[in-house]
Structure formats: C-alpha cells, structure tokens
Coordinates of C-alpha atoms (C1' of nucleotides) in Angstrom, one line a residue:
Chain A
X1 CA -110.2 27.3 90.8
X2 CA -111.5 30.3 92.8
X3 CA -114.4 30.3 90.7
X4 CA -116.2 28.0 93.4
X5 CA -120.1 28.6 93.4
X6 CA -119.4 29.9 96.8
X7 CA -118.5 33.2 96.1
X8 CA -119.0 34.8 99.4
X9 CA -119.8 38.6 100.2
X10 CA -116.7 40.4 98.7
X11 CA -116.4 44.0 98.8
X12 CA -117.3 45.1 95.0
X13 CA -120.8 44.8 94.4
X14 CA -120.6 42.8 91.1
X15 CA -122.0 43.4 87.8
X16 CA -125.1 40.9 87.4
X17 CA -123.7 40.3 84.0
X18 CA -120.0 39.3 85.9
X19 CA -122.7 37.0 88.4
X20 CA -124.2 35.1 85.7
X21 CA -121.1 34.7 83.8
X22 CA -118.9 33.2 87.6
X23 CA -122.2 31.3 88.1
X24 CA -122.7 29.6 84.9
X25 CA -119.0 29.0 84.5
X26 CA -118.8 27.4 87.9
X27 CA -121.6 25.6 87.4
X28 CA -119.6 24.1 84.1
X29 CA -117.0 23.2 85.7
X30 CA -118.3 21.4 88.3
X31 CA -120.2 19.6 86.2
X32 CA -123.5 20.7 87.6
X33 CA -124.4 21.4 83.9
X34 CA -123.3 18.6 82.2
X35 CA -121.8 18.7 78.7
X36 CA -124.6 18.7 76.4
X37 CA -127.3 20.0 78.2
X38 CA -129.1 23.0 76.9
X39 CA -129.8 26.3 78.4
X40 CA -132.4 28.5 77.4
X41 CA -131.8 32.1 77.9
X42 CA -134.9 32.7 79.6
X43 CA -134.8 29.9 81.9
X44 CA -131.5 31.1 83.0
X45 CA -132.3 34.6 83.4
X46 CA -134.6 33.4 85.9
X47 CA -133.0 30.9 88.0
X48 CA -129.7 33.3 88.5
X49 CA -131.9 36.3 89.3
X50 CA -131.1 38.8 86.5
X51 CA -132.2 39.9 83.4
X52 CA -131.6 38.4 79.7
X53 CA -129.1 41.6 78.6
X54 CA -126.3 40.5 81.2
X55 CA -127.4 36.9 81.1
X56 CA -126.6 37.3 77.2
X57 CA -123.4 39.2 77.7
X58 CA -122.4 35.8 80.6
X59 CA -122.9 33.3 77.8
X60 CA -121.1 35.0 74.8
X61 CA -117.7 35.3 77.0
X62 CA -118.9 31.3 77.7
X63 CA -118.8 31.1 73.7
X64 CA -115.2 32.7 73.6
X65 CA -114.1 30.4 76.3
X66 CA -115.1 27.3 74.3
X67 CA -117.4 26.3 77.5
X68 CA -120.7 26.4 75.7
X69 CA -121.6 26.6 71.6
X70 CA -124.5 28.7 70.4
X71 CA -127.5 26.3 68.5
X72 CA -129.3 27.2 65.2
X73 CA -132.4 28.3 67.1
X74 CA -133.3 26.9 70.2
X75 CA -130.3 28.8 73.0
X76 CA -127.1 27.0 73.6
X77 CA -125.1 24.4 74.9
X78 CA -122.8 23.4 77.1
X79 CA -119.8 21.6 74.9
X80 CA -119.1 17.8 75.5
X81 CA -115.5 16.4 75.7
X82 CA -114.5 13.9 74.3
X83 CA -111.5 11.4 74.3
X84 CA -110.6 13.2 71.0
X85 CA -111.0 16.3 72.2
X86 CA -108.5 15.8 75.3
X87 CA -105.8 14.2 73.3
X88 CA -106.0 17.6 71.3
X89 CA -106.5 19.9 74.5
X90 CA -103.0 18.0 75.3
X91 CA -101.7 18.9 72.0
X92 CA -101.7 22.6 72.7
X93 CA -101.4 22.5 76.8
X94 CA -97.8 21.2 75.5
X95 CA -97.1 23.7 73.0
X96 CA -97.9 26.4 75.7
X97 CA -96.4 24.8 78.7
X98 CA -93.5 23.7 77.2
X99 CA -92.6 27.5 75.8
X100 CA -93.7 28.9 78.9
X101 CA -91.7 27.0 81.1
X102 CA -89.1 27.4 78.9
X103 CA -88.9 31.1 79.2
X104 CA -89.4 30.9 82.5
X105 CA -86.3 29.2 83.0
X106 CA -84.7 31.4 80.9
X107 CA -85.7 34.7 82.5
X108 CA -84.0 33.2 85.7
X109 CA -85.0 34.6 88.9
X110 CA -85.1 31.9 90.4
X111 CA -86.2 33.0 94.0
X112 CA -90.0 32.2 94.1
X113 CA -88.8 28.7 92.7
X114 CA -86.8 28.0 95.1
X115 CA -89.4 28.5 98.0
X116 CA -91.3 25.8 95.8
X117 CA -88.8 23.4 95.6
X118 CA -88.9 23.4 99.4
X119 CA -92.9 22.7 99.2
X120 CA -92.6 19.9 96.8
X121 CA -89.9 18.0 97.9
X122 CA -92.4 17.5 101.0
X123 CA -94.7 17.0 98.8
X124 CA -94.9 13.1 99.1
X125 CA -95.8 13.6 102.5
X126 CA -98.6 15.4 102.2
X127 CA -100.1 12.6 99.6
X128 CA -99.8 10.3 103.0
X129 CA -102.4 12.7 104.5
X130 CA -105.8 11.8 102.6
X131 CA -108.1 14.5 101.2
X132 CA -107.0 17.3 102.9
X133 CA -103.2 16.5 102.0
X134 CA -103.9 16.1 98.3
X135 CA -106.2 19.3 98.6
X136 CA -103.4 20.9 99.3
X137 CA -101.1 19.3 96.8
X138 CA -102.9 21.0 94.3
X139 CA -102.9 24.1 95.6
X140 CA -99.3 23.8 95.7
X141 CA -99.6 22.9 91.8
X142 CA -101.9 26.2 91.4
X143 CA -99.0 28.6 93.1
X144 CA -96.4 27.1 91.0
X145 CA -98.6 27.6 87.9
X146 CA -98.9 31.4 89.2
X147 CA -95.0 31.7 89.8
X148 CA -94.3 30.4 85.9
X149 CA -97.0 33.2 84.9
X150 CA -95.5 35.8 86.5
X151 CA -92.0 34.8 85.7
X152 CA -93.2 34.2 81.9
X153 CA -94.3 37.8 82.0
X154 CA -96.2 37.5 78.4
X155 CA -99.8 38.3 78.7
X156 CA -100.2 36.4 74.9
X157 CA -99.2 32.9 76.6
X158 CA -100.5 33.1 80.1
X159 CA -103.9 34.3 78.5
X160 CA -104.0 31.2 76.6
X161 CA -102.5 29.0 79.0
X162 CA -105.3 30.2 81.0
X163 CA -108.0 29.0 78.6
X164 CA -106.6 25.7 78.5
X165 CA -106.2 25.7 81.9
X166 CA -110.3 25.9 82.2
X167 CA -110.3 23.3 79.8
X168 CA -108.5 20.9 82.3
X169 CA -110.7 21.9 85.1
X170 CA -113.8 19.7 83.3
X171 CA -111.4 16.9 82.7
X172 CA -110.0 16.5 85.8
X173 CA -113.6 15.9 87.2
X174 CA -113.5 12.9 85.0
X175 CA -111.4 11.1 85.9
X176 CA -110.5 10.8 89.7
X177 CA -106.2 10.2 89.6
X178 CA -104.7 7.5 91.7
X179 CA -102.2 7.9 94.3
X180 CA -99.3 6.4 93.2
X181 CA -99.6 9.3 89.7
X182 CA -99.8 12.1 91.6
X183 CA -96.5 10.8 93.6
X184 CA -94.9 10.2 90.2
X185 CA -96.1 13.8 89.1
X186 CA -94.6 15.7 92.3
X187 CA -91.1 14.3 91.5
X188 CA -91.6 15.1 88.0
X189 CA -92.6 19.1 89.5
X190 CA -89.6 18.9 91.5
X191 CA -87.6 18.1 87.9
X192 CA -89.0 21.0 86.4
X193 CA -88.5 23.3 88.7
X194 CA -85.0 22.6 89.4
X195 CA -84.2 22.8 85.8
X196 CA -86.0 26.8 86.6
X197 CA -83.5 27.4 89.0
X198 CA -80.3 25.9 87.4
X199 CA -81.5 28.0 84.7
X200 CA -81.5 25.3 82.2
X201 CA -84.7 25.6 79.5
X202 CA -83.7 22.9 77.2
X203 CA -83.9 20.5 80.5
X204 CA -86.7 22.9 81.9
X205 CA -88.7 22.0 78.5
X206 CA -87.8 18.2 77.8
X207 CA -88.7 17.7 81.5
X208 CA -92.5 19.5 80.6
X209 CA -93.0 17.4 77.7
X210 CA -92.5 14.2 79.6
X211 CA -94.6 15.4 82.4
X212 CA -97.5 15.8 80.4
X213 CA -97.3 13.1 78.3
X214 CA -97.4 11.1 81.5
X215 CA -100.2 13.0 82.5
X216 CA -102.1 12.7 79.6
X217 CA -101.5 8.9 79.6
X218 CA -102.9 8.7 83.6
X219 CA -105.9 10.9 82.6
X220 CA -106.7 8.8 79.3
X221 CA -105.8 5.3 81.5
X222 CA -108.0 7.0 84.6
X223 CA -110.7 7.4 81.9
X224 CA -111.4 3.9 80.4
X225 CA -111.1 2.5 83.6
X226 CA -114.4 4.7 84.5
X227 CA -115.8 3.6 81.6
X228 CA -115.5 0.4 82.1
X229 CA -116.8 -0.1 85.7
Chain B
X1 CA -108.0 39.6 55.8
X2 CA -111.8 39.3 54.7
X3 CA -112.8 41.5 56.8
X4 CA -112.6 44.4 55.1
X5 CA -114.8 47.4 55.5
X6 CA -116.6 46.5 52.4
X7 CA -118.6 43.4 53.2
X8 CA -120.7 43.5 49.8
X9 CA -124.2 42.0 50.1
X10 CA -124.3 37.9 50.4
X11 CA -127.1 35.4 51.0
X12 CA -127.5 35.6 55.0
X13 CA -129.1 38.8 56.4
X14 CA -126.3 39.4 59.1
X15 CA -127.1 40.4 62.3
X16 CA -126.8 43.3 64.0
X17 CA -124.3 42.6 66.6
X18 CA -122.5 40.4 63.9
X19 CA -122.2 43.6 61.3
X20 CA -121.1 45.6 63.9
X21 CA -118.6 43.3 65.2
X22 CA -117.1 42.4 61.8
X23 CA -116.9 46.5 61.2
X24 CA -115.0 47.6 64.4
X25 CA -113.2 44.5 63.8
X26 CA -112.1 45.4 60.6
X27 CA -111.4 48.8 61.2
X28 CA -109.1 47.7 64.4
X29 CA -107.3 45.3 61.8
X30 CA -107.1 48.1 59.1
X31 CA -105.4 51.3 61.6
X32 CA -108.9 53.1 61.0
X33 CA -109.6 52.6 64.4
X34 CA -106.0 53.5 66.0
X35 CA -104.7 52.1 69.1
X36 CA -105.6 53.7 71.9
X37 CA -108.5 55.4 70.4
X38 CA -111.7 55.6 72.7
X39 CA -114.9 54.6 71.7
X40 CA -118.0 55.5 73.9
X41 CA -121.4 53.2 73.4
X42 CA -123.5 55.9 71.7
X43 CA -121.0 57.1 69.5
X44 CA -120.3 53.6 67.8
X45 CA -123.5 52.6 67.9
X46 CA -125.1 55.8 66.2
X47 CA -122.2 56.1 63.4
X48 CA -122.8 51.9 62.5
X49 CA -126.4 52.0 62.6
X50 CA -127.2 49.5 65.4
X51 CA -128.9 49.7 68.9
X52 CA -126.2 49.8 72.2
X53 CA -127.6 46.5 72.9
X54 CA -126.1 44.3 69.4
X55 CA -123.2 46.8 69.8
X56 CA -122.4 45.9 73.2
X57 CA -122.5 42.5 72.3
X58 CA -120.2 43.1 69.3
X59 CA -117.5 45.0 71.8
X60 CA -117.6 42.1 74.2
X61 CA -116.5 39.6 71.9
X62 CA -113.7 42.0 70.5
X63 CA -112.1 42.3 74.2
X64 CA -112.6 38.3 74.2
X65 CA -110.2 39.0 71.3
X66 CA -107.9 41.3 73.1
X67 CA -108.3 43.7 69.9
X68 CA -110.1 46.1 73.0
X69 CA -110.3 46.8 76.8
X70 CA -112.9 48.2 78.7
X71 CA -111.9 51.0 80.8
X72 CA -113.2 51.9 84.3
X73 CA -116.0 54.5 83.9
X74 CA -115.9 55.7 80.5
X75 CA -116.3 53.9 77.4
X76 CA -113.5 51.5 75.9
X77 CA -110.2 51.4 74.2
X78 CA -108.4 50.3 71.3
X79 CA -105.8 48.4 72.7
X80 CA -102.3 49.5 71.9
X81 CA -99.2 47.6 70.3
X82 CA -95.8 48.5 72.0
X83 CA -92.3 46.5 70.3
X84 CA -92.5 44.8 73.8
X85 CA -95.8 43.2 72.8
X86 CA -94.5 42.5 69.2
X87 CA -92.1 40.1 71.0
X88 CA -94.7 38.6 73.3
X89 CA -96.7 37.8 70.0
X90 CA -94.3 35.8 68.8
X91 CA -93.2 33.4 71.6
X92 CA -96.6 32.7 71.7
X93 CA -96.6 32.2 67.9
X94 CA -93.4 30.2 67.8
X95 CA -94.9 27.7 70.3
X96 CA -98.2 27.4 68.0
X97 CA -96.6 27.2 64.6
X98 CA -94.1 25.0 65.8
X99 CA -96.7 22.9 67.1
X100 CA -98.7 23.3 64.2
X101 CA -96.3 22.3 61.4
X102 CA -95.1 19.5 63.6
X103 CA -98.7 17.7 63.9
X104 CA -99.3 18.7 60.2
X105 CA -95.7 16.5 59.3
X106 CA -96.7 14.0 61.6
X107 CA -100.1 13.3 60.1
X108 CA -98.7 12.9 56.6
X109 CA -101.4 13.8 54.2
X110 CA -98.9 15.5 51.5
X111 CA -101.4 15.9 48.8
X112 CA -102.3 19.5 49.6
X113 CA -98.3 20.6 50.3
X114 CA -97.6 19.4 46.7
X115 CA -100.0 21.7 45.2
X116 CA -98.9 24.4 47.4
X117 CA -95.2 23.5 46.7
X118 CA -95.3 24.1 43.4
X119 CA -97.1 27.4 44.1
X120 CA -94.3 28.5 46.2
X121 CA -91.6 27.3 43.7
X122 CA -93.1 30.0 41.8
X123 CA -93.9 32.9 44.3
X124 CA -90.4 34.6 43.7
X125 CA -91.3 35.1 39.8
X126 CA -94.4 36.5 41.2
X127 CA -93.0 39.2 43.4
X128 CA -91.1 40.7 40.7
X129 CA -95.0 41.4 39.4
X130 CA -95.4 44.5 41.2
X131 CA -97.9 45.2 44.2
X132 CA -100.4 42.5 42.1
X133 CA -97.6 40.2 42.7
X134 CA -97.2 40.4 46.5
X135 CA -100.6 40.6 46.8
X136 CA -101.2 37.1 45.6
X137 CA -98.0 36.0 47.4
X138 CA -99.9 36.7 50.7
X139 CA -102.8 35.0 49.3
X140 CA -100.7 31.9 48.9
X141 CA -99.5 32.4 52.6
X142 CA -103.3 32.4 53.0
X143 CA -103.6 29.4 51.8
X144 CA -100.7 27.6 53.3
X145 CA -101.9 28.3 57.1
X146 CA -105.6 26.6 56.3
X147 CA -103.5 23.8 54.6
X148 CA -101.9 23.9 58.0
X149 CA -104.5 24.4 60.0
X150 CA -106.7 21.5 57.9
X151 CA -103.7 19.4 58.2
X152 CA -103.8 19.6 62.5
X153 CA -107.3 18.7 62.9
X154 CA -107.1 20.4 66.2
X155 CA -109.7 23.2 67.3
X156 CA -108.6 24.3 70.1
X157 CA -104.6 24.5 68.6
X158 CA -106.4 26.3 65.3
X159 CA -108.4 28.5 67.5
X160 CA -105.2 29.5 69.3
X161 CA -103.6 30.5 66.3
X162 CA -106.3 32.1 64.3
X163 CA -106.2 34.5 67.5
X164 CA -102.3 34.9 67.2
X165 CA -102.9 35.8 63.3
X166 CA -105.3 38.7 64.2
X167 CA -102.9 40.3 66.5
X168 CA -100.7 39.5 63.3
X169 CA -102.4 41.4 61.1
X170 CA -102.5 44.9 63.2
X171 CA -98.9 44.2 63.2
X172 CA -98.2 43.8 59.5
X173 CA -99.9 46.9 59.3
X174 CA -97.3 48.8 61.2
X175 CA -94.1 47.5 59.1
X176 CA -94.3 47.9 55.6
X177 CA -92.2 44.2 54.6
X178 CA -89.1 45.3 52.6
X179 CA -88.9 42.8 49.3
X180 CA -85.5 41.1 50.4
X181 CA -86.9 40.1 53.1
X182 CA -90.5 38.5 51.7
X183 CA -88.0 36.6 48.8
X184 CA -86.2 35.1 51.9
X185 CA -89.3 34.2 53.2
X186 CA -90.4 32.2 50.4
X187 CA -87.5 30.0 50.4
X188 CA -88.0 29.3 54.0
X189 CA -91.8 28.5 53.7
X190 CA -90.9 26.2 51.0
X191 CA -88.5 24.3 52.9
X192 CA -91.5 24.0 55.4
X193 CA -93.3 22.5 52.8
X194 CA -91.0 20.0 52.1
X195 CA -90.4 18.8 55.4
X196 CA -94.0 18.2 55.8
X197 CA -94.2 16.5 52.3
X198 CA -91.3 14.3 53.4
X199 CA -93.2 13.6 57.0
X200 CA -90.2 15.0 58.7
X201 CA -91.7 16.4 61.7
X202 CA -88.7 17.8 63.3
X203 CA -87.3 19.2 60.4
X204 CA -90.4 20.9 59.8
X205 CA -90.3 22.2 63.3
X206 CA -86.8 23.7 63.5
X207 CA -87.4 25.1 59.8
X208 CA -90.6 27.0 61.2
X209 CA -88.8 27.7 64.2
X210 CA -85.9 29.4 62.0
X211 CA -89.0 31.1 59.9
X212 CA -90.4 32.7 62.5
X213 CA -87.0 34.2 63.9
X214 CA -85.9 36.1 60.8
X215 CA -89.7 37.3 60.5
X216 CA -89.4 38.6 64.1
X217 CA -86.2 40.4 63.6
X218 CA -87.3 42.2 60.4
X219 CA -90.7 43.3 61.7
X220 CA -88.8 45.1 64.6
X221 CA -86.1 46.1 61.9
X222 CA -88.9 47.6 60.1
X223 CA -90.0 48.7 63.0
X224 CA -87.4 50.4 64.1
X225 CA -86.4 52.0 60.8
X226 CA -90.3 53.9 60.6
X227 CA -89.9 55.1 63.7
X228 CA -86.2 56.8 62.9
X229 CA -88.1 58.4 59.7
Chain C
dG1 C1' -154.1 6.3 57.3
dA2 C1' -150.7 9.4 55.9
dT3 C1' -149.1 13.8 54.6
dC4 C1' -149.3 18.5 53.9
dG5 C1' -150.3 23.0 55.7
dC6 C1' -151.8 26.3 59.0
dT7 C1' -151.7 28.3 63.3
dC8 C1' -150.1 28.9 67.8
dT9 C1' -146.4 28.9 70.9
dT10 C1' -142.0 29.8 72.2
dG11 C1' -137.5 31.8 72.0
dT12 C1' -134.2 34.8 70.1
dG13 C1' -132.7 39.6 68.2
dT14 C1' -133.2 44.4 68.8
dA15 C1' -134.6 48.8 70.6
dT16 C1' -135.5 51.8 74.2
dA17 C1' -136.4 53.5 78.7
dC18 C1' -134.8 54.1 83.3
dA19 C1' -131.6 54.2 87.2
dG20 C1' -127.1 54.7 89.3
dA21 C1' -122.4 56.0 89.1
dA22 C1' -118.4 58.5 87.7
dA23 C1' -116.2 62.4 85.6
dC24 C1' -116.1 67.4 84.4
dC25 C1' -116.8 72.1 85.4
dG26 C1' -117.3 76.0 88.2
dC27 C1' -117.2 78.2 92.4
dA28 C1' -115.4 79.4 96.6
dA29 C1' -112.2 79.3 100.3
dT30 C1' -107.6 79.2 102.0
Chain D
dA1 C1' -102.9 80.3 92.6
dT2 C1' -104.4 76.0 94.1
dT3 C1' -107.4 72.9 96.1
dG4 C1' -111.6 71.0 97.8
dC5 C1' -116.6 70.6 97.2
dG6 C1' -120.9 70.3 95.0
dG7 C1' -123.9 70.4 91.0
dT8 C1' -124.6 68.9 86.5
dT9 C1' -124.0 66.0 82.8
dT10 C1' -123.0 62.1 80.4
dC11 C1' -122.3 57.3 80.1
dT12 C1' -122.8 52.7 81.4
dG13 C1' -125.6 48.8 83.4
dT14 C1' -130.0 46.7 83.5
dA15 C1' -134.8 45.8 82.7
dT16 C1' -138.5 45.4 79.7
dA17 C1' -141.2 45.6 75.6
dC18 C1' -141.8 44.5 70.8
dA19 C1' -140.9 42.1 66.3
dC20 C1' -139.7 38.3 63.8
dA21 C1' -138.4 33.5 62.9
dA22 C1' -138.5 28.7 63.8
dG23 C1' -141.0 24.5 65.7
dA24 C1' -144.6 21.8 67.3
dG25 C1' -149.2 20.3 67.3
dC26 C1' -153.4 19.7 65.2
dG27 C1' -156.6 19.4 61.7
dA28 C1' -158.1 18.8 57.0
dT29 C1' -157.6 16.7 52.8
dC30 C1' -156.2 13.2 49.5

DNA sequence: GATCGCTCTTGTGTATACAGAAACCGCAAT
DNA sequence: ATTGCGGTTTCTGTATACACAAGAGCGATC
C-alpha cells in the first residue's frame, strides 16, 4: 500500500505518465473515485496537471489492472465490486495463495520466517494498542506477504498475486474488520508460517485455505452488516 | 491462436493501436518477433503503418502482458523464455487449472462435457489423420478450455488463465509435441472430462493436476532434446 | 403533441512537432 | 593501447492540433 496519494519528493523525477497512472490508482483505491464513476480524459488531464498522451497511457495500465473498463464512447470507468465479484476474487486469491505458500514451504529457507514468527506471536498484543497497533499489524501482514514472494521466487505467481492483491485493497475499504477476526487471523499467520519453517506444504497449504475461507466469511459477514445499518 | 498475421477484413474498422497490437502480438506468439529482439518506436511504427502514438499504446498493453519489457534508454524488448521460466509457467498454471477444473466439477452443468467427451473419445482416430488431424485435435483442446473457462463463471480466474495460455503458446512453439506424447494426452483430458461430467471435483483436480505434470516434463524433454540437435 | 431529423457540441483517435535525455563515436591525453 | 571527455545523433516523453464519430438539443413537420 505504498501507493498513498502522498507520494512525497523522491529522487527520480517521474514520468507524468507514471504520475497520473500512481495518482489515479491511489485515488481508486482509496475510494476517492468510487466504483462507477466516470472519468473523462480531458477532465483528468486537467485536474492531474499533464497532458492526454500519458494520461491515456495511466488509464490503459488501469484497464489491464481490472481497476477501470473502457465505455463505448463517452471515456471510462472505474469498475464496481460486487458481492459476486469478491466471492470470485476469493476463488483465485486461493488458487494463488495456496500454491504460493506452498512452494514457499517447500523451497525451505526458513530464516526470514522465523524472524516473523517472532513478530506474530506478539502479535495479539499489538491488537490491544488501538489504531496505531493494528496499523502496524498490517504491516506486519505486508512483510510476510513480501518474505513468501521472495521465497516463491516465480515472477508468473507473485505478478498475479500482486493483481489480486490490488483487488483486495478496494475491498478491504468496505468493510471495516472487527477485533476479535483479526486476533483469530494472527494465530491462523502464526499456523502458516510455522508449517514454512517445519517445511511442511501440504500443512503450509491446508492451513492457507482455511485462512481465507475464514477471511472471506468475516469480509462477506463485515459486509451485510454495513449494509444493513 | 487467432491471432495470426493474417487478420482478413471483418465488419469493424479496427483501430490503430488495436491492429498494431494484435500484429506485434501475433508475431511475438508466432517466433517472428524472436525473444530478445529489440524494437525501437519508429521502426515498428513505420513498417505497420501507424503513428508512435497508437503504437505506443499497442506496446504498453503487450508489457501489461509480459509478452515485452521496456528497457532503460532505448527502445524495448521481446521478452525471452529460459527452461527456468518454463517451470515458473506452470506452477502458476497448475494452481489455475486446478482451480479451474475444480469450480467447473463443482458447478455441475455436464451438458457441454458430453459433447466434448465424445469428441475426445474420438481424437486418437483423429491423430492418425496426419498434420489435418492434430490440427483439429488442438482445436478441440480449444474448445475444451472455453468449455472450462464458460463452466467457472469467474473473470478474474479466466483472465488469469487466458494470460498463462499466451505465455503457453510462445512455448508450444519452441517444442515441437512428439505423437506419443499428444495420444497420452488425450486419454488424460478425457478422464478430466469425466470427472467433471460425474461432479467429482477432486478427482477432476488431481486428474488435471496429473495432466499438467506429464505435459511439463515432455515440453522440457522436448526441450531438451532440440537443444542436443 | 409527438416524432423525426438536423445541427452543434463534445470527446475520442491519430498524427506530428518539439524538447530533453541517453548512447555512440571520435579525439585526445596519459 | 586505453581511458576519459565532449559533440553529435537518435530516440523517447510530452504537448498540441486536427479529424471523425457519437449524443444531445432544438426545431420543423406530420
């Protein structure tokens, strides 16, 4: 999530066509642009501050993410989400996850895990600190994400588990999670990543799938409740 | 494999950055274009008989497809296929077949398969039928994947796949598929067949799992054996 | 009063012109 | 001979201008 609108004075001067893509994108997944809302290329152009050739390059990487479909004639759209569409998001975030984590406990190096393990078994702690605990809770969840990447070492499946990853991002704005599910889904981290570093994928695997079809349950649960209020 | 260099004359006046998309694409997929090989902006533009600006946009959306990757200062590259990244293909593909063929047995619509089933009862008579034969063999291999893909009714689960079968097709380029080994292949897809007929999603699964093993191992076989030649 | 058609507006698709940056070549100096 | 420096060239990145297509609004006619 270091895609914030805040992208502060870095040293490479960026492309205005790598600008208006990070700004647009942000601005999708913060919901700032809600899903549905149309965007004309001129409009846009203006507001970010560049022209319409990179403005035009930003919004047909948005089209290959999935973050915004191209109408007949009149510019584009940001895409919705639906309840549908999540249970199917979940449908391949488990396919990938699953196989990832799976080679990642077969590769076995289990030395950045193991540093983890440390972090979430204090984990529960952290969730008795408020905002600024379960800020960092997910950052915690965002560096093991990056040590199963790099011990996955497959550019094919960390690409797309990357995509759905962006996918989440949106959904996650929807519904706010409760406390007591993000306690259930540390100990279900620490399950994982011990089966990493007993080198055990078929545990490593099983324990995924369960994981996130709890998660998907809370996020679904999470969402009808909003609906409802 | 529609994408062929000869895209005869239908209804819709393509656009510009769409005809030279579906060119360059096509001429990745078909070796014309050879890993590795770099294309400058004019160059391409000039020889297809478009502006830098539709041309741009075309290149764009074939790095969104990992099929190229920009380089630094000068122009951009066919991306390259080591054995490494043969491999790499296919744990991602084994995860999104798997998946595939398990939704597609869970959702139990069988009326398709049984057409198809019979097809495939059929297809080793056909590959005694020359180069006509295995032609229309991979035509029905076609034909089961959008059976498949129909079957899923999941987007972003299609999508992934449809971009695993591009990088597919590069690769079936490389390995000319030895008869044996395509007469095997039959049998196994049929057995896929029937497990989704008979709603048996975990049969289905390990069946495709099996599937995609043995195709893995004779592509790097095949490989391997072009490369001692 | 409703419907059909025309025009005017607006927005995309494409080409081209211009500016800045990076690589290549040659020259010279060590 | 090799290496460092500068000029030149080429290529990308961006802006803008133009053409064409689709929609909306308005008027005229039935």
């Amino acid at each position: 999530m270091y895609t914030e609108t805040a992208m502060v004075g870095l040293g490479a001067p960026l492309r205005a066509s790598e600008r208006a893509y990070r700004q647009l994108r942000g601005e999708i997944l913060n919901g700032l642009l809600a899903p549905g809302a149309a965007l004309l290329e001129v409009e846009q152009a203006e507001r970010i501050g560049v022209s319409r050739t990179p403005l035009r390059e930003a919004v047909a990487r948005l089209i290959a993410d999935g973050l915004v479909v191209g109408r007949r004639g009149r510019g584009f759209e940001v895409t919705d989400i639906s309840v549908d569409s999540i249970s199917e998001l979940y449908e391949l975030r488990q396919a990938l996850e699953v196989q990832a984590i799976r080679l990642a406990a077969t590769r076995r190096d289990p030395a950045p895990f193991l540093e983890l393990r440390d972090a979430f078994v204090t984990a529960p702690e952290l969730l008795d600190q408020g905002d600024i605990g379960v800020h960092r809770y997910y950052v915690l969840i965002d560096e093991l994400e990056d040590a199963v990447d790099a011990a996955v070492e497959n550019p094919f499946l960390v690409g797309a588990l990357r995509a759905v990853r962006t996918h989440l991002a949106r959904i996650r704005r929807l519904a706010r999670r409760n406390p007591l599910r993000l306690r259930a889904a540390a100990a279900e981290h620490l399950l994982i990543i011990d089966a990493i570093i007993a080198g055990d994928p078929s545990l490593a695997a099983h324990a995924t799938h369960i994981h996130l079809h709890q998660s998907l349950l809370s996020v679904l649960a999470a969402i009808e409740e909003d609906s409802e209020q």
